[in-house]
């Protein structure tokens, strides 16, 4: 069963919201309450979840402890994904040492850089390797996902090298457009969208 | 006119998509083509844009050069927002020196840290200041948005100090939940969602 990108994004948000509720000790929640609390649509939540066989009980709602593993499985987050980071500058390091990666489904297992000052440094549990050995590093570490935190001009070449070395997908932070190879999906990340989404809600006197 | 968070997110994506088309020299595009190219829904695009008075011409579509400034204005991105970064570690630095900030509507104008080794360093166009002077730095720099790239335990206090110093909204990268103050909206960012969205589409043999 294939999920469209917008639906997938919503399912990820539901899972995140449910985990927060679980942390708070909430055991059951209605689609209305879930929608209110996390600024979602109740009808959309019911439709999305029913599509995957998860139905709430009328008057009671969804069982948080049951829905979390169901969504985790649907989203294929019930396995481990090894990640290699290409470009150990500020963003690459931030990514590699983020407390959220290295537990849960994603683990950063390797990182490369072309800067001699960075090669050989220990970040987290790995030693930064020379980017000229990217293919070897990728194969040896068993990385399935590549993260590009390189300048724009190096992104295309590194995407292709990651693909050749066998990664199954690439997350791109470089502000450029990459021509993709069939079978190696790419996801572009632009952190400005968060500022854009925040800016609209700022309480200005003139608005 | 108030826009719900999911709609706002879609409008931001439309604007981004239209700018890409403009770069490619595309002058007109139908909702169908726009939907196909960027994995969106054509009906949703038409509904969203019509809601703000932007109608495509039948058989022709939308004028890219007209729709961009319309959306920019709707999204309140036709002004400058000054940003102060709290926590000049890897992520804070990455944010402050990102080529996408410092042109366009968002400009990082100040940064603070509590680490003596970082205080006094020049990042971009500013000198990192001691975080004990966060309120002063915020007021002096005229920052309207605060970005929290501090460890989880420092996030709540820094959010409150930013609010007291007059910022109008805060973007939080710290992996913790912040109790908000009315009138100072907060947006949480969790970079794992990108990996989650990518992971689903990885071509595994077993799937």
Short mmCIF file of N, CA and C in Angstrom, two decimals, chain A residues 1-6 8-10 12-13 15-16 19-21 23-24 37-41 44 52 74-77 79 81 83 89-91 93-95 97-101 103 105-106 144-147 168-171 173 175-177 183-207, chain B residues 1-6 8-10 12-13 15-16 19-21 23-24 37-41 44 52 74-77 79 81 83 89-91 93-95 97-101 103 105-106 144-147 168-171 173 175-177 183-207:
data_model
loop_
_atom_site.label_atom_id
_atom_site.label_comp_id
_atom_site.label_asym_id
_atom_site.label_seq_id
_atom_site.Cartn_x
_atom_site.Cartn_y
_atom_site.Cartn_z
N UNK A 1 0.85 -1.19 0.00
CA UNK A 1 0.00 0.00 0.00
C UNK A 1 0.89 1.24 0.00
N UNK A 2 0.69 2.09 -1.00
CA UNK A 2 1.53 3.28 -1.10
C UNK A 2 0.83 4.50 -0.50
N UNK A 3 1.57 5.33 0.17
CA UNK A 3 1.03 6.52 0.82
C UNK A 3 1.57 7.75 0.11
N UNK A 4 0.68 8.71 -0.18
CA UNK A 4 1.14 9.93 -0.85
C UNK A 4 1.94 10.79 0.13
N UNK A 5 2.85 11.63 -0.37
CA UNK A 5 3.65 12.46 0.54
C UNK A 5 2.84 13.30 1.53
N UNK A 6 1.73 13.97 1.11
CA UNK A 6 1.00 14.76 2.12
C UNK A 6 0.40 13.89 3.23
N UNK A 8 1.56 10.96 4.19
CA UNK A 8 2.68 10.48 4.99
C UNK A 8 3.08 11.53 6.03
N UNK A 9 3.14 12.78 5.59
CA UNK A 9 3.48 13.87 6.49
C UNK A 9 2.49 13.94 7.65
N UNK A 10 1.20 13.80 7.34
CA UNK A 10 0.20 13.83 8.41
C UNK A 10 0.35 12.65 9.37
N UNK A 12 3.02 11.04 10.11
CA UNK A 12 4.19 11.31 10.96
C UNK A 12 3.80 12.27 12.10
N UNK A 13 2.99 13.28 11.76
CA UNK A 13 2.55 14.23 12.79
C UNK A 13 1.64 13.56 13.81
N UNK A 15 1.71 10.44 14.70
CA UNK A 15 2.55 9.57 15.55
C UNK A 15 3.28 10.41 16.60
N UNK A 16 3.82 11.55 16.16
CA UNK A 16 4.51 12.44 17.09
C UNK A 16 3.57 12.94 18.18
N UNK A 19 2.75 10.23 20.68
CA UNK A 19 3.87 9.97 21.61
C UNK A 19 3.91 11.02 22.72
N UNK A 20 3.59 12.23 22.36
CA UNK A 20 3.52 13.30 23.38
C UNK A 20 2.43 12.99 24.39
N UNK A 21 1.27 12.56 23.87
CA UNK A 21 0.16 12.22 24.75
C UNK A 21 0.55 11.07 25.67
N UNK A 23 3.53 10.29 26.71
CA UNK A 23 4.42 10.84 27.74
C UNK A 23 3.63 11.51 28.86
N UNK A 24 2.50 12.11 28.47
CA UNK A 24 1.67 12.80 29.46
C UNK A 24 0.72 11.86 30.19
N UNK A 37 -5.83 19.76 19.93
CA UNK A 37 -4.57 19.92 20.64
C UNK A 37 -3.39 20.16 19.72
N UNK A 38 -3.44 19.56 18.53
CA UNK A 38 -2.28 19.69 17.65
C UNK A 38 -2.60 20.42 16.35
N UNK A 39 -3.67 21.19 16.35
CA UNK A 39 -4.03 22.01 15.19
C UNK A 39 -4.19 21.18 13.93
N UNK A 40 -4.90 20.05 14.06
CA UNK A 40 -5.14 19.21 12.89
C UNK A 40 -6.64 19.20 12.60
N UNK A 41 -7.05 18.45 11.58
CA UNK A 41 -8.47 18.34 11.26
C UNK A 41 -9.00 16.98 11.73
N UNK A 44 -10.11 14.67 8.91
CA UNK A 44 -8.92 14.16 8.20
C UNK A 44 -8.25 13.05 9.00
N UNK A 52 -6.14 2.93 7.13
CA UNK A 52 -5.16 1.91 7.51
C UNK A 52 -5.74 0.95 8.55
N UNK A 74 3.16 1.01 10.06
CA UNK A 74 2.72 1.54 8.76
C UNK A 74 3.81 2.43 8.17
N UNK A 75 4.42 3.25 9.02
CA UNK A 75 5.43 4.20 8.56
C UNK A 75 6.81 3.55 8.38
N UNK A 76 6.87 2.22 8.63
CA UNK A 76 8.14 1.48 8.48
C UNK A 76 9.22 2.01 9.41
N UNK A 77 8.78 2.42 10.61
CA UNK A 77 9.74 2.94 11.59
C UNK A 77 10.02 1.89 12.66
N UNK A 79 12.10 -0.52 12.36
CA UNK A 79 13.41 -1.08 12.02
C UNK A 79 14.47 0.00 12.19
N UNK A 81 17.59 2.34 10.67
CA UNK A 81 18.16 2.89 9.44
C UNK A 81 19.52 3.49 9.76
N UNK A 83 22.68 5.83 8.90
CA UNK A 83 22.79 7.09 8.17
C UNK A 83 24.25 7.51 8.05
N UNK A 89 30.40 19.96 8.52
CA UNK A 89 30.40 21.34 8.99
C UNK A 89 29.41 21.47 10.14
N UNK A 90 28.98 22.71 10.38
CA UNK A 90 28.08 22.94 11.52
C UNK A 90 26.80 22.10 11.44
N UNK A 91 26.17 22.11 10.27
CA UNK A 91 24.90 21.39 10.15
C UNK A 91 25.12 19.87 10.22
N UNK A 93 27.52 18.26 11.74
CA UNK A 93 27.80 17.91 13.14
C UNK A 93 26.55 17.96 13.99
N UNK A 94 25.74 19.00 13.76
CA UNK A 94 24.50 19.13 14.53
C UNK A 94 23.63 17.89 14.31
N UNK A 95 23.57 17.47 13.07
CA UNK A 95 22.77 16.31 12.71
C UNK A 95 23.34 15.05 13.36
N UNK A 97 25.21 14.71 15.96
CA UNK A 97 25.23 14.66 17.42
C UNK A 97 23.88 14.99 18.05
N UNK A 98 22.84 15.06 17.20
CA UNK A 98 21.49 15.34 17.69
C UNK A 98 21.04 14.20 18.60
N UNK A 99 20.54 14.52 19.80
CA UNK A 99 20.13 13.44 20.69
C UNK A 99 19.00 12.57 20.12
N UNK A 100 18.23 13.12 19.19
CA UNK A 100 17.12 12.37 18.60
C UNK A 100 17.55 11.32 17.59
N UNK A 101 18.74 11.50 17.00
CA UNK A 101 19.26 10.48 16.10
C UNK A 101 20.18 9.66 17.00
N UNK A 103 19.10 7.23 18.81
CA UNK A 103 18.19 6.31 19.47
C UNK A 103 16.97 6.35 18.56
N UNK A 105 14.65 4.93 15.37
CA UNK A 105 14.93 4.21 14.13
C UNK A 105 16.17 4.68 13.35
N UNK A 106 16.64 5.89 13.62
CA UNK A 106 17.75 6.42 12.82
C UNK A 106 19.04 6.51 13.64
N UNK A 144 22.24 3.17 4.84
CA UNK A 144 21.14 3.04 3.88
C UNK A 144 20.60 4.41 3.48
N UNK A 145 20.88 5.41 4.31
CA UNK A 145 20.43 6.78 4.04
C UNK A 145 21.65 7.69 4.07
N UNK A 146 21.73 8.60 3.08
CA UNK A 146 22.78 9.61 3.07
C UNK A 146 22.19 10.96 3.37
N UNK A 147 22.91 11.78 4.14
CA UNK A 147 22.47 13.14 4.42
C UNK A 147 23.50 14.09 3.84
N UNK A 168 19.91 3.92 -0.17
CA UNK A 168 18.58 3.75 -0.74
C UNK A 168 17.79 5.05 -0.79
N UNK A 169 18.32 6.11 -0.19
CA UNK A 169 17.64 7.39 -0.21
C UNK A 169 18.54 8.47 0.36
N UNK A 170 18.28 9.73 -0.04
CA UNK A 170 19.15 10.84 0.36
C UNK A 170 18.31 12.02 0.85
N UNK A 171 18.75 12.60 1.98
CA UNK A 171 18.15 13.81 2.52
C UNK A 171 19.10 14.96 2.18
N UNK A 173 20.20 18.89 2.43
CA UNK A 173 20.10 20.21 3.05
C UNK A 173 20.76 21.29 2.17
N UNK A 175 21.30 23.97 -0.58
CA UNK A 175 20.31 24.80 -1.27
C UNK A 175 20.48 24.74 -2.79
N UNK A 176 20.22 23.56 -3.36
CA UNK A 176 20.34 23.38 -4.80
C UNK A 176 19.42 22.24 -5.21
N UNK A 177 19.18 22.15 -6.51
CA UNK A 177 18.31 21.09 -7.02
C UNK A 177 19.16 19.98 -7.57
N UNK A 183 15.08 5.11 -8.39
CA UNK A 183 15.34 4.12 -7.35
C UNK A 183 16.09 4.66 -6.15
N UNK A 184 16.54 5.92 -6.25
CA UNK A 184 17.23 6.54 -5.10
C UNK A 184 16.51 7.84 -4.75
N UNK A 185 15.42 7.74 -3.98
CA UNK A 185 14.63 8.94 -3.68
C UNK A 185 15.42 9.99 -2.91
N UNK A 186 15.04 11.24 -3.18
CA UNK A 186 15.71 12.39 -2.57
C UNK A 186 14.65 13.20 -1.85
N UNK A 187 15.00 13.73 -0.67
CA UNK A 187 14.11 14.67 0.00
C UNK A 187 14.90 15.93 0.29
N UNK A 188 14.39 17.06 -0.22
CA UNK A 188 15.03 18.34 0.03
C UNK A 188 14.50 18.96 1.31
N UNK A 189 15.39 19.54 2.09
CA UNK A 189 14.99 20.20 3.33
C UNK A 189 15.37 21.67 3.23
N UNK A 190 14.41 22.53 3.51
CA UNK A 190 14.68 23.97 3.55
C UNK A 190 14.17 24.49 4.89
N UNK A 191 15.11 24.78 5.78
CA UNK A 191 14.73 25.16 7.14
C UNK A 191 13.96 26.48 7.19
N UNK A 192 13.99 27.25 6.10
CA UNK A 192 13.28 28.53 6.12
C UNK A 192 11.79 28.37 6.28
N UNK A 193 11.25 27.19 5.88
CA UNK A 193 9.80 27.03 5.96
C UNK A 193 9.30 27.19 7.40
N UNK A 194 10.12 26.83 8.37
CA UNK A 194 9.70 26.97 9.77
C UNK A 194 9.58 28.44 10.15
N UNK A 195 10.53 29.24 9.69
CA UNK A 195 10.45 30.68 9.96
C UNK A 195 9.25 31.28 9.24
N UNK A 196 9.00 30.80 8.01
CA UNK A 196 7.86 31.32 7.26
C UNK A 196 6.55 31.01 7.99
N UNK A 197 6.47 29.78 8.49
CA UNK A 197 5.24 29.38 9.16
C UNK A 197 5.06 30.11 10.49
N UNK A 198 6.16 30.44 11.13
CA UNK A 198 6.08 31.19 12.38
C UNK A 198 5.73 32.65 12.12
N UNK A 199 6.38 33.23 11.11
CA UNK A 199 6.26 34.67 10.84
C UNK A 199 4.79 35.09 10.68
N UNK A 200 4.00 34.24 10.02
CA UNK A 200 2.62 34.60 9.77
C UNK A 200 1.84 34.86 11.06
N UNK A 201 2.20 34.13 12.11
CA UNK A 201 1.43 34.23 13.36
C UNK A 201 1.98 35.25 14.34
N UNK A 202 3.02 35.98 13.97
CA UNK A 202 3.57 36.96 14.89
C UNK A 202 2.57 38.08 15.11
N UNK A 203 2.38 38.48 16.36
CA UNK A 203 1.39 39.51 16.65
C UNK A 203 1.93 40.92 16.41
N UNK A 204 1.77 41.40 15.17
CA UNK A 204 2.19 42.76 14.87
C UNK A 204 1.02 43.71 15.02
N UNK A 205 1.34 44.92 15.43
CA UNK A 205 0.28 45.90 15.64
C UNK A 205 -0.43 46.25 14.34
N UNK A 206 0.34 46.19 13.25
CA UNK A 206 -0.22 46.62 11.98
C UNK A 206 -1.07 45.54 11.30
N UNK A 207 -1.09 44.33 11.88
CA UNK A 207 -1.78 43.25 11.16
C UNK A 207 -3.21 43.06 11.64
N UNK B 1 -7.73 38.21 7.95
CA UNK B 1 -8.06 36.84 7.58
C UNK B 1 -7.02 35.89 8.16
N UNK B 2 -7.48 34.95 8.94
CA UNK B 2 -6.55 34.04 9.60
C UNK B 2 -6.43 32.73 8.82
N UNK B 3 -5.24 32.19 8.77
CA UNK B 3 -4.98 30.96 8.01
C UNK B 3 -4.63 29.86 9.01
N UNK B 4 -5.22 28.69 8.84
CA UNK B 4 -4.91 27.57 9.75
C UNK B 4 -3.50 27.04 9.45
N UNK B 5 -2.84 26.44 10.46
CA UNK B 5 -1.48 25.95 10.22
C UNK B 5 -1.34 25.00 9.03
N UNK B 6 -2.25 24.02 8.82
CA UNK B 6 -2.06 23.15 7.64
C UNK B 6 -2.15 23.91 6.31
N UNK B 8 -1.47 27.12 5.91
CA UNK B 8 -0.28 27.95 5.84
C UNK B 8 0.90 27.14 5.30
N UNK B 9 1.03 25.93 5.80
CA UNK B 9 2.10 25.05 5.34
C UNK B 9 1.99 24.81 3.83
N UNK B 10 0.75 24.59 3.36
CA UNK B 10 0.58 24.36 1.92
C UNK B 10 0.90 25.61 1.12
N UNK B 12 2.99 27.94 1.86
CA UNK B 12 4.45 28.07 1.83
C UNK B 12 5.04 27.15 0.77
N UNK B 13 4.51 25.93 0.68
CA UNK B 13 5.00 24.98 -0.34
C UNK B 13 4.67 25.47 -1.75
N UNK B 15 4.37 28.57 -2.71
CA UNK B 15 5.26 29.69 -3.01
C UNK B 15 6.64 29.17 -3.41
N UNK B 16 7.13 28.20 -2.64
CA UNK B 16 8.44 27.60 -2.94
C UNK B 16 8.44 26.96 -4.33
N UNK B 19 8.48 29.56 -7.07
CA UNK B 19 9.79 30.19 -7.24
C UNK B 19 10.73 29.28 -8.04
N UNK B 20 10.60 27.99 -7.82
CA UNK B 20 11.40 27.04 -8.61
C UNK B 20 11.02 27.13 -10.08
N UNK B 21 9.71 27.20 -10.34
CA UNK B 21 9.24 27.30 -11.72
C UNK B 21 9.74 28.59 -12.36
N UNK B 23 12.46 30.23 -11.63
CA UNK B 23 13.88 30.03 -11.93
C UNK B 23 14.07 29.27 -13.24
N UNK B 24 13.12 28.35 -13.51
CA UNK B 24 13.21 27.54 -14.72
C UNK B 24 12.60 28.26 -15.94
N UNK B 37 3.90 18.04 -10.47
CA UNK B 37 5.33 18.28 -10.34
C UNK B 37 5.79 18.29 -8.89
N UNK B 38 4.92 18.75 -7.99
CA UNK B 38 5.37 18.88 -6.61
C UNK B 38 4.60 17.97 -5.64
N UNK B 39 3.96 16.94 -6.18
CA UNK B 39 3.25 15.95 -5.36
C UNK B 39 2.20 16.60 -4.46
N UNK B 40 1.42 17.49 -5.06
CA UNK B 40 0.35 18.15 -4.31
C UNK B 40 -0.98 17.74 -4.91
N UNK B 41 -2.08 18.25 -4.37
CA UNK B 41 -3.41 17.95 -4.90
C UNK B 41 -3.94 19.14 -5.70
N UNK B 44 -7.00 20.81 -4.17
CA UNK B 44 -6.61 21.56 -2.97
C UNK B 44 -5.92 22.88 -3.36
N UNK B 52 -8.05 33.00 -1.49
CA UNK B 52 -7.34 34.29 -1.35
C UNK B 52 -7.48 35.13 -2.61
N UNK B 74 0.36 37.60 1.13
CA UNK B 74 -0.57 36.86 2.00
C UNK B 74 0.19 36.25 3.18
N UNK B 75 1.36 35.71 2.88
CA UNK B 75 2.15 35.03 3.90
C UNK B 75 2.96 36.01 4.77
N UNK B 76 2.78 37.32 4.49
CA UNK B 76 3.49 38.35 5.26
C UNK B 76 5.00 38.22 5.14
N UNK B 77 5.45 37.82 3.95
CA UNK B 77 6.89 37.67 3.72
C UNK B 77 7.44 38.84 2.92
N UNK B 79 8.23 41.66 4.15
CA UNK B 79 8.91 42.55 5.09
C UNK B 79 10.11 41.81 5.65
N UNK B 81 12.34 40.30 8.84
CA UNK B 81 12.24 39.82 10.21
C UNK B 81 13.65 39.64 10.76
N UNK B 83 16.28 38.18 13.44
CA UNK B 83 16.30 36.94 14.21
C UNK B 83 17.49 36.93 15.17
N UNK B 89 25.97 26.73 19.30
CA UNK B 89 26.61 25.44 19.02
C UNK B 89 26.51 25.14 17.54
N UNK B 90 26.64 23.88 17.18
CA UNK B 90 26.64 23.50 15.77
C UNK B 90 25.37 23.95 15.05
N UNK B 91 24.23 23.67 15.66
CA UNK B 91 22.98 23.99 14.98
C UNK B 91 22.76 25.50 14.91
N UNK B 93 25.04 27.84 14.86
CA UNK B 93 25.95 28.37 13.84
C UNK B 93 25.47 28.07 12.45
N UNK B 94 25.01 26.83 12.26
CA UNK B 94 24.50 26.43 10.95
C UNK B 94 23.36 27.36 10.54
N UNK B 95 22.51 27.63 11.49
CA UNK B 95 21.36 28.50 11.25
C UNK B 95 21.83 29.92 10.91
N UNK B 97 24.64 30.98 9.79
CA UNK B 97 25.46 31.17 8.59
C UNK B 97 24.84 30.53 7.35
N UNK B 98 23.58 30.12 7.46
CA UNK B 98 22.87 29.52 6.33
C UNK B 98 22.71 30.58 5.24
N UNK B 99 23.08 30.21 3.99
CA UNK B 99 22.97 31.23 2.94
C UNK B 99 21.53 31.69 2.70
N UNK B 100 20.55 30.88 3.10
CA UNK B 100 19.16 31.24 2.87
C UNK B 100 18.64 32.28 3.85
N UNK B 101 19.28 32.39 5.02
CA UNK B 101 18.90 33.45 5.96
C UNK B 101 19.88 34.57 5.67
N UNK B 103 19.40 36.75 3.37
CA UNK B 103 18.81 37.43 2.23
C UNK B 103 17.37 36.98 2.30
N UNK B 105 13.39 37.44 3.51
CA UNK B 105 12.72 38.10 4.64
C UNK B 105 13.37 37.90 6.00
N UNK B 106 14.22 36.89 6.15
CA UNK B 106 14.78 36.61 7.48
C UNK B 106 16.27 36.94 7.55
N UNK B 144 12.94 40.25 16.32
CA UNK B 144 11.51 39.98 16.49
C UNK B 144 11.23 38.49 16.62
N UNK B 145 12.20 37.69 16.17
CA UNK B 145 12.07 36.24 16.25
C UNK B 145 13.28 35.69 17.01
N UNK B 146 13.03 34.78 17.93
CA UNK B 146 14.11 34.09 18.62
C UNK B 146 14.18 32.65 18.15
N UNK B 147 15.41 32.14 18.00
CA UNK B 147 15.60 30.74 17.63
C UNK B 147 16.34 30.06 18.78
N UNK B 168 8.53 38.47 19.19
CA UNK B 168 7.12 38.22 18.90
C UNK B 168 6.82 36.75 18.61
N UNK B 169 7.86 35.93 18.51
CA UNK B 169 7.67 34.51 18.24
C UNK B 169 8.99 33.78 18.37
N UNK B 170 8.90 32.47 18.65
CA UNK B 170 10.11 31.68 18.91
C UNK B 170 10.06 30.36 18.13
N UNK B 171 11.17 30.02 17.52
CA UNK B 171 11.34 28.74 16.84
C UNK B 171 12.21 27.88 17.74
N UNK B 173 14.29 24.43 18.49
CA UNK B 173 14.92 23.19 18.03
C UNK B 173 15.24 22.27 19.20
N UNK B 175 14.86 19.59 22.02
CA UNK B 175 13.91 18.47 22.09
C UNK B 175 13.17 18.44 23.43
N UNK B 176 12.35 19.45 23.65
CA UNK B 176 11.58 19.54 24.89
C UNK B 176 10.32 20.33 24.62
N UNK B 177 9.38 20.25 25.55
CA UNK B 177 8.13 20.97 25.39
C UNK B 177 8.17 22.23 26.23
N UNK B 183 0.45 35.30 23.33
CA UNK B 183 0.98 36.40 22.55
C UNK B 183 2.39 36.19 22.04
N UNK B 184 3.02 35.08 22.46
CA UNK B 184 4.37 34.79 21.96
C UNK B 184 4.36 33.37 21.38
N UNK B 185 3.92 33.23 20.13
CA UNK B 185 3.79 31.90 19.53
C UNK B 185 5.12 31.18 19.43
N UNK B 186 5.02 29.86 19.55
CA UNK B 186 6.20 28.99 19.52
C UNK B 186 6.00 27.98 18.41
N UNK B 187 7.07 27.69 17.69
CA UNK B 187 7.01 26.60 16.71
C UNK B 187 8.13 25.63 17.02
N UNK B 188 7.76 24.36 17.24
CA UNK B 188 8.76 23.33 17.51
C UNK B 188 9.23 22.71 16.20
N UNK B 189 10.52 22.48 16.12
CA UNK B 189 11.09 21.84 14.94
C UNK B 189 11.72 20.53 15.36
N UNK B 190 11.39 19.45 14.66
CA UNK B 190 12.01 18.16 14.91
C UNK B 190 12.51 17.64 13.57
N UNK B 191 13.82 17.70 13.39
CA UNK B 191 14.38 17.35 12.09
C UNK B 191 14.18 15.87 11.73
N UNK B 192 13.81 15.05 12.72
CA UNK B 192 13.61 13.64 12.41
C UNK B 192 12.48 13.41 11.43
N UNK B 193 11.53 14.36 11.35
CA UNK B 193 10.40 14.11 10.46
C UNK B 193 10.86 13.93 9.01
N UNK B 194 11.94 14.59 8.63
CA UNK B 194 12.43 14.45 7.25
C UNK B 194 12.94 13.04 6.99
N UNK B 195 13.65 12.50 7.97
CA UNK B 195 14.13 11.12 7.83
C UNK B 195 12.96 10.16 7.80
N UNK B 196 11.96 10.45 8.64
CA UNK B 196 10.78 9.58 8.66
C UNK B 196 10.06 9.59 7.32
N UNK B 197 9.94 10.78 6.74
CA UNK B 197 9.25 10.89 5.45
C UNK B 197 10.05 10.24 4.33
N UNK B 198 11.37 10.29 4.45
CA UNK B 198 12.22 9.65 3.44
C UNK B 198 12.18 8.13 3.59
N UNK B 199 12.28 7.68 4.84
CA UNK B 199 12.42 6.24 5.11
C UNK B 199 11.30 5.42 4.46
N UNK B 200 10.09 5.97 4.49
CA UNK B 200 8.95 5.23 3.95
C UNK B 200 9.15 4.88 2.47
N UNK B 201 9.81 5.76 1.75
CA UNK B 201 9.94 5.57 0.30
C UNK B 201 11.20 4.81 -0.12
N UNK B 202 11.99 4.38 0.85
CA UNK B 202 13.22 3.66 0.49
C UNK B 202 12.86 2.33 -0.16
N UNK B 203 13.51 2.02 -1.27
CA UNK B 203 13.18 0.79 -1.98
C UNK B 203 13.85 -0.44 -1.37
N UNK B 204 13.17 -1.05 -0.38
CA UNK B 204 13.70 -2.26 0.21
C UNK B 204 13.14 -3.48 -0.48
N UNK B 205 13.93 -4.52 -0.55
CA UNK B 205 13.50 -5.75 -1.23
C UNK B 205 12.32 -6.38 -0.53
N UNK B 206 12.28 -6.22 0.80
CA UNK B 206 11.26 -6.90 1.58
C UNK B 206 9.92 -6.15 1.56
N UNK B 207 9.88 -4.96 0.98
CA UNK B 207 8.65 -4.17 1.09
C UNK B 207 7.75 -4.33 -0.13
#
